[in-house]
Short mmCIF file of C-alpha atoms and ligand atoms in Angstrom, two decimals:
data_model
loop_
_atom_site.label_atom_id
_atom_site.label_comp_id
_atom_site.label_asym_id
_atom_site.label_seq_id
_atom_site.Cartn_x
_atom_site.Cartn_y
_atom_site.Cartn_z
CA MET G 6 0.00 0.00 0.00
CA LYS G 7 1.30 3.52 -0.77
CA ALA G 8 2.49 5.40 2.28
CA ASP G 9 -0.29 8.01 2.27
CA LYS G 10 -3.02 5.39 1.79
CA ARG G 11 -1.58 3.43 4.69
CA LEU G 12 -1.67 6.57 6.86
CA VAL G 13 -5.24 7.46 5.87
CA SER G 14 -6.40 3.90 6.48
CA THR G 15 -4.69 3.87 9.89
CA SER G 16 -6.16 7.28 10.78
CA LYS G 17 -9.66 6.01 9.93
CA PHE G 18 -9.09 2.89 11.99
CA LEU G 19 -7.84 4.94 14.94
CA SER G 20 -10.87 7.27 14.62
CA LEU G 21 -13.17 4.26 14.76
CA VAL G 22 -11.46 2.78 17.82
CA LEU G 23 -10.66 5.99 19.72
CA ARG G 24 -13.91 7.86 19.04
CA HIS G 25 -16.65 5.41 18.36
CA GLN G 26 -16.16 1.68 18.85
CA PRO G 27 -13.16 0.55 20.90
CA ASP G 28 -15.02 -2.75 21.25
CA VAL G 29 -14.16 -3.65 17.62
CA ILE G 30 -10.81 -4.66 19.09
CA GLY G 31 -12.27 -5.79 22.41
CA MET G 32 -11.10 -2.71 24.34
CA SER G 33 -12.64 0.23 26.16
CA LEU G 34 -11.38 3.79 26.64
CA ASP G 35 -10.64 5.16 30.09
CA GLU G 36 -12.68 8.08 31.44
CA GLN G 37 -10.55 10.64 29.65
CA GLY G 38 -10.63 8.75 26.37
CA TRP G 39 -7.13 7.23 26.59
CA LEU G 40 -6.12 3.79 25.34
CA GLU G 41 -2.87 1.93 26.14
CA ILE G 42 -0.86 1.76 22.91
CA ASP G 43 0.63 -1.69 23.61
CA GLY G 44 -2.83 -3.19 24.01
CA LEU G 45 -4.13 -1.30 20.99
CA ILE G 46 -1.38 -2.71 18.75
CA GLU G 47 -1.73 -6.23 20.09
CA ASN G 48 -5.52 -6.34 19.83
CA ALA G 49 -5.56 -4.73 16.37
CA ASN G 50 -2.99 -7.20 15.04
CA THR G 51 -4.86 -10.15 16.54
CA ARG G 52 -7.88 -9.02 14.56
CA GLY G 53 -6.00 -8.64 11.28
CA LYS G 54 -5.43 -4.86 11.33
CA LYS G 55 -1.71 -4.28 10.91
CA LEU G 56 -0.52 -1.69 13.38
CA THR G 57 2.95 -0.81 14.64
CA LEU G 58 4.28 1.80 17.04
CA ASP G 59 6.07 3.56 14.14
CA LEU G 60 2.85 3.73 12.13
CA ILE G 61 0.94 5.19 15.08
CA HIS G 62 3.66 7.79 15.67
CA GLU G 63 3.64 8.71 11.97
CA VAL G 64 -0.14 9.17 11.95
CA VAL G 65 -0.07 11.29 15.12
CA ALA G 66 2.69 13.49 13.68
CA THR G 67 1.37 13.91 10.14
CA ASN G 68 -2.41 13.83 10.58
CA ASP G 69 -4.00 16.73 8.69
CA LYS G 70 -6.33 17.64 11.54
CA LYS G 71 -4.08 16.52 14.39
CA ARG G 72 -6.87 14.16 15.40
CA PHE G 73 -4.81 12.14 17.91
CA VAL G 74 -2.45 12.92 20.78
CA LEU G 75 -0.05 10.82 22.83
CA SER G 76 0.14 11.02 26.61
CA ASP G 77 3.23 12.72 28.02
CA ASP G 78 4.82 9.34 28.80
CA GLY G 79 4.05 8.14 25.26
CA LEU G 80 2.25 5.05 26.51
CA ARG G 81 -1.31 6.07 25.66
CA ILE G 82 -3.19 7.67 22.78
CA ARG G 83 -6.54 9.44 22.48
CA ALA G 84 -8.62 11.37 19.96
CA SER G 85 -8.73 15.12 20.61
CA GLN G 86 -12.45 15.37 19.73
CA GLY G 87 -15.18 13.75 17.66
CA HIS G 88 -16.25 11.07 20.15
CA SER G 89 -19.56 9.29 20.14
CA VAL G 90 -18.55 6.91 22.96
CA SER G 91 -20.51 7.95 26.02
CA GLY G 92 -18.84 8.70 29.32
CA VAL G 93 -15.64 10.16 27.85
CA ASN G 94 -14.66 13.38 29.58
CA LEU G 95 -11.79 15.17 27.81
CA ASN G 96 -11.40 17.52 30.80
CA LEU G 97 -11.51 20.53 28.55
CA THR G 98 -11.63 23.93 30.18
CA ALA G 99 -14.23 26.41 29.02
CA ALA G 100 -12.84 29.04 26.66
CA SER G 101 -14.01 32.36 25.23
CA PRO G 102 -14.94 32.00 21.56
CA PRO G 103 -14.51 34.64 18.87
CA GLU G 104 -17.57 36.72 18.06
CA THR G 105 -18.55 34.41 15.19
CA LEU G 106 -18.01 30.67 14.68
CA TYR G 107 -19.03 28.60 11.66
CA HIS G 108 -20.72 25.27 10.99
CA GLY G 109 -20.84 23.52 7.62
CA THR G 110 -23.86 21.43 6.76
CA VAL G 111 -26.06 20.55 3.77
CA ASP G 112 -29.52 21.62 2.51
CA ALA G 113 -31.21 18.41 3.62
CA PHE G 114 -30.58 19.23 7.29
CA LEU G 115 -31.54 22.92 7.17
CA PRO G 116 -35.29 22.60 7.90
CA ARG G 117 -34.63 20.67 11.11
CA ILE G 118 -31.77 22.92 12.11
CA ARG G 119 -34.05 25.96 11.67
CA GLU G 120 -36.53 24.35 14.05
CA GLN G 121 -34.24 22.75 16.62
CA GLY G 122 -30.92 24.53 16.21
CA LEU G 123 -27.73 22.47 15.97
CA GLN G 124 -27.88 19.20 17.87
CA LYS G 125 -24.96 16.92 18.60
CA ARG G 126 -26.63 13.90 17.01
CA SER G 127 -24.44 10.83 17.49
CA ARG G 128 -21.41 12.73 18.79
CA ASN G 129 -20.76 14.11 22.27
CA HIS G 130 -20.67 17.75 21.08
CA VAL G 131 -21.69 20.03 18.23
CA HIS G 132 -18.54 20.86 16.27
CA LEU G 133 -17.86 24.45 15.19
CA SER G 134 -14.94 26.05 13.35
CA ALA G 135 -13.24 29.39 13.74
CA ASP G 136 -12.77 29.75 10.00
CA GLN G 137 -15.16 29.52 7.09
CA ALA G 138 -12.90 27.32 4.95
CA THR G 139 -12.79 24.53 7.55
CA ALA G 140 -16.55 24.64 8.08
CA THR G 141 -17.12 24.57 4.34
CA ASN G 142 -14.93 21.46 4.08
CA VAL G 143 -16.87 19.79 6.88
CA GLY G 144 -20.16 20.50 5.06
CA SER G 145 -18.79 19.27 1.73
CA ARG G 146 -18.31 15.75 3.17
CA ARG G 147 -22.07 15.37 2.67
CA GLY G 148 -22.82 17.35 -0.51
CA LYS G 149 -23.03 21.00 -1.48
CA PRO G 150 -21.81 22.80 1.62
CA ARG G 151 -24.00 25.33 3.40
CA LEU G 152 -22.36 27.66 5.89
CA LEU G 153 -24.11 28.67 9.13
CA LEU G 154 -22.89 31.54 11.30
CA ILE G 155 -23.05 31.20 15.07
CA ALA G 156 -23.20 34.28 17.30
CA ALA G 157 -20.75 32.61 19.66
CA GLN G 158 -19.96 35.46 22.05
CA ARG G 159 -23.62 36.35 22.43
CA MET G 160 -24.35 32.70 23.11
CA GLN G 161 -21.57 32.44 25.70
CA GLN G 162 -22.76 35.60 27.42
CA ALA G 163 -26.16 33.93 27.73
CA GLY G 164 -24.52 31.09 29.69
CA HIS G 165 -23.61 28.44 27.11
CA ALA G 166 -20.18 26.86 27.68
CA PHE G 167 -17.70 26.69 24.80
CA TYR G 168 -14.69 24.37 24.75
CA LEU G 169 -11.68 24.35 22.44
CA SER G 170 -10.29 20.89 21.71
CA GLU G 171 -6.54 20.27 21.56
CA ASN G 172 -6.79 20.35 17.76
CA GLU G 173 -8.69 23.64 17.73
CA VAL G 174 -12.23 22.48 17.10
CA TRP G 175 -14.84 24.49 19.05
CA LEU G 176 -17.25 22.25 20.96
CA VAL G 177 -20.65 23.09 22.43
CA ASP G 178 -23.59 21.12 23.73
CA SER G 179 -26.06 22.62 21.26
CA VAL G 180 -26.75 25.84 19.38
CA PRO G 181 -30.30 27.20 19.76
CA PRO G 182 -31.81 28.70 16.57
CA ALA G 183 -31.65 32.23 18.03
CA TYR G 184 -27.85 32.24 17.64
CA LEU G 185 -27.79 30.97 14.04
CA THR G 186 -27.66 32.91 10.79
CA PHE G 187 -28.72 30.81 7.80
CA PRO G 188 -27.56 31.09 4.18
CA THR G 189 -29.94 33.09 1.99
C1 HQG M 219 -26.25 17.98 11.25
C2 HQG M 219 -15.18 15.71 11.02
C3 HQG M 219 -30.62 17.76 11.46
C4 HQG M 219 -24.94 18.70 11.19
C5 HQG M 219 -15.43 17.14 10.65
C6 HQG M 219 -24.06 17.63 10.57
C7 HQG M 219 -15.90 17.77 11.94
C8 HQG M 219 -28.53 18.37 12.16
C9 HQG M 219 -24.65 16.33 11.08
C10 HQG M 219 -16.45 16.61 12.71
C11 HQG M 219 -29.07 19.02 13.29
C12 HQG M 219 -23.85 15.71 12.20
C13 HQG M 219 -17.90 16.76 12.96
C14 HQG M 219 -30.47 19.00 13.46
C15 HQG M 219 -26.93 19.24 13.36
N1 HQG M 219 -31.21 18.37 12.52
N2 HQG M 219 -29.29 17.73 11.26
N3 HQG M 219 -31.08 19.62 14.49
N4 HQG M 219 -28.05 19.55 14.01
N5 HQG M 219 -27.20 18.53 12.24
O1 HQG M 219 -20.41 14.23 11.53
O2 HQG M 219 -20.11 18.76 12.36
O3 HQG M 219 -12.62 14.41 9.89
O4 HQG M 219 -21.64 14.39 13.76
O5 HQG M 219 -25.02 19.87 10.40
O6 HQG M 219 -14.29 17.74 10.13
O7 HQG M 219 -20.54 17.30 10.30
O8 HQG M 219 -13.92 13.09 11.56
O9 HQG M 219 -20.83 16.44 12.68
O10 HQG M 219 -24.13 17.66 9.16
O11 HQG M 219 -14.94 18.41 12.70
O12 HQG M 219 -11.94 14.45 12.27
O13 HQG M 219 -25.94 16.65 11.59
O14 HQG M 219 -16.18 15.45 11.92
O15 HQG M 219 -13.95 15.56 11.61
O16 HQG M 219 -22.68 15.17 11.62
O17 HQG M 219 -18.60 16.87 11.72
P1 HQG M 219 -21.35 14.95 12.43
P2 HQG M 219 -20.06 17.43 11.70
P3 HQG M 219 -13.05 14.30 11.31
#
């Protein structure tokens, strides 16, 4: 397999295990979302997914969105955000957002978002971006991207907590419709 394909495939596998389904390799995350790397490699290899320490280090270092981090002692790995596994607490501290944040979505979801605001759906948070380009890319995963503006400071002043993940994704519990500006 070409090097980049191998890295993308490993990143997707690590996203699956570290965000969504650690049980695919018979493991579970600790309360802060960490997994022992030795066990991860052993259990992945037992189940036919080739994984080495070098490969993990290469993915962590080169990943386009810096999705994964190693613990200070290098023995554990976790995803910086994007979890759907319940009970994971990343211990993020609340942060002050810029005046406006962005969310990329698609037309099909707009009627419900107008009614309900942004909901976290299967993940543990709603994901927002500080720049339009990133949010547009997120939306384009599903079709023609539609950009929503979030009045983030106004929302925070009204008591909603904002968190910034280690890889600079803004996380909130939900965004009520009153703080959203929709595309015309
Ligand atoms: C939509 C990727 C109907 C929402 C990206 C989105 C991101 C609603 C979808 C990260 C809704 C959820 C997260 C409502 C929200 N009714 N639809 N009330 N509220 N939605 O994948 O933000 O590459 O869970 O617009 O880059 O798309 O995996 O969230 O379309 O950072 O690292 O429901 O995933 O990161 O989809 O993407 P997702 P997202 P990675």
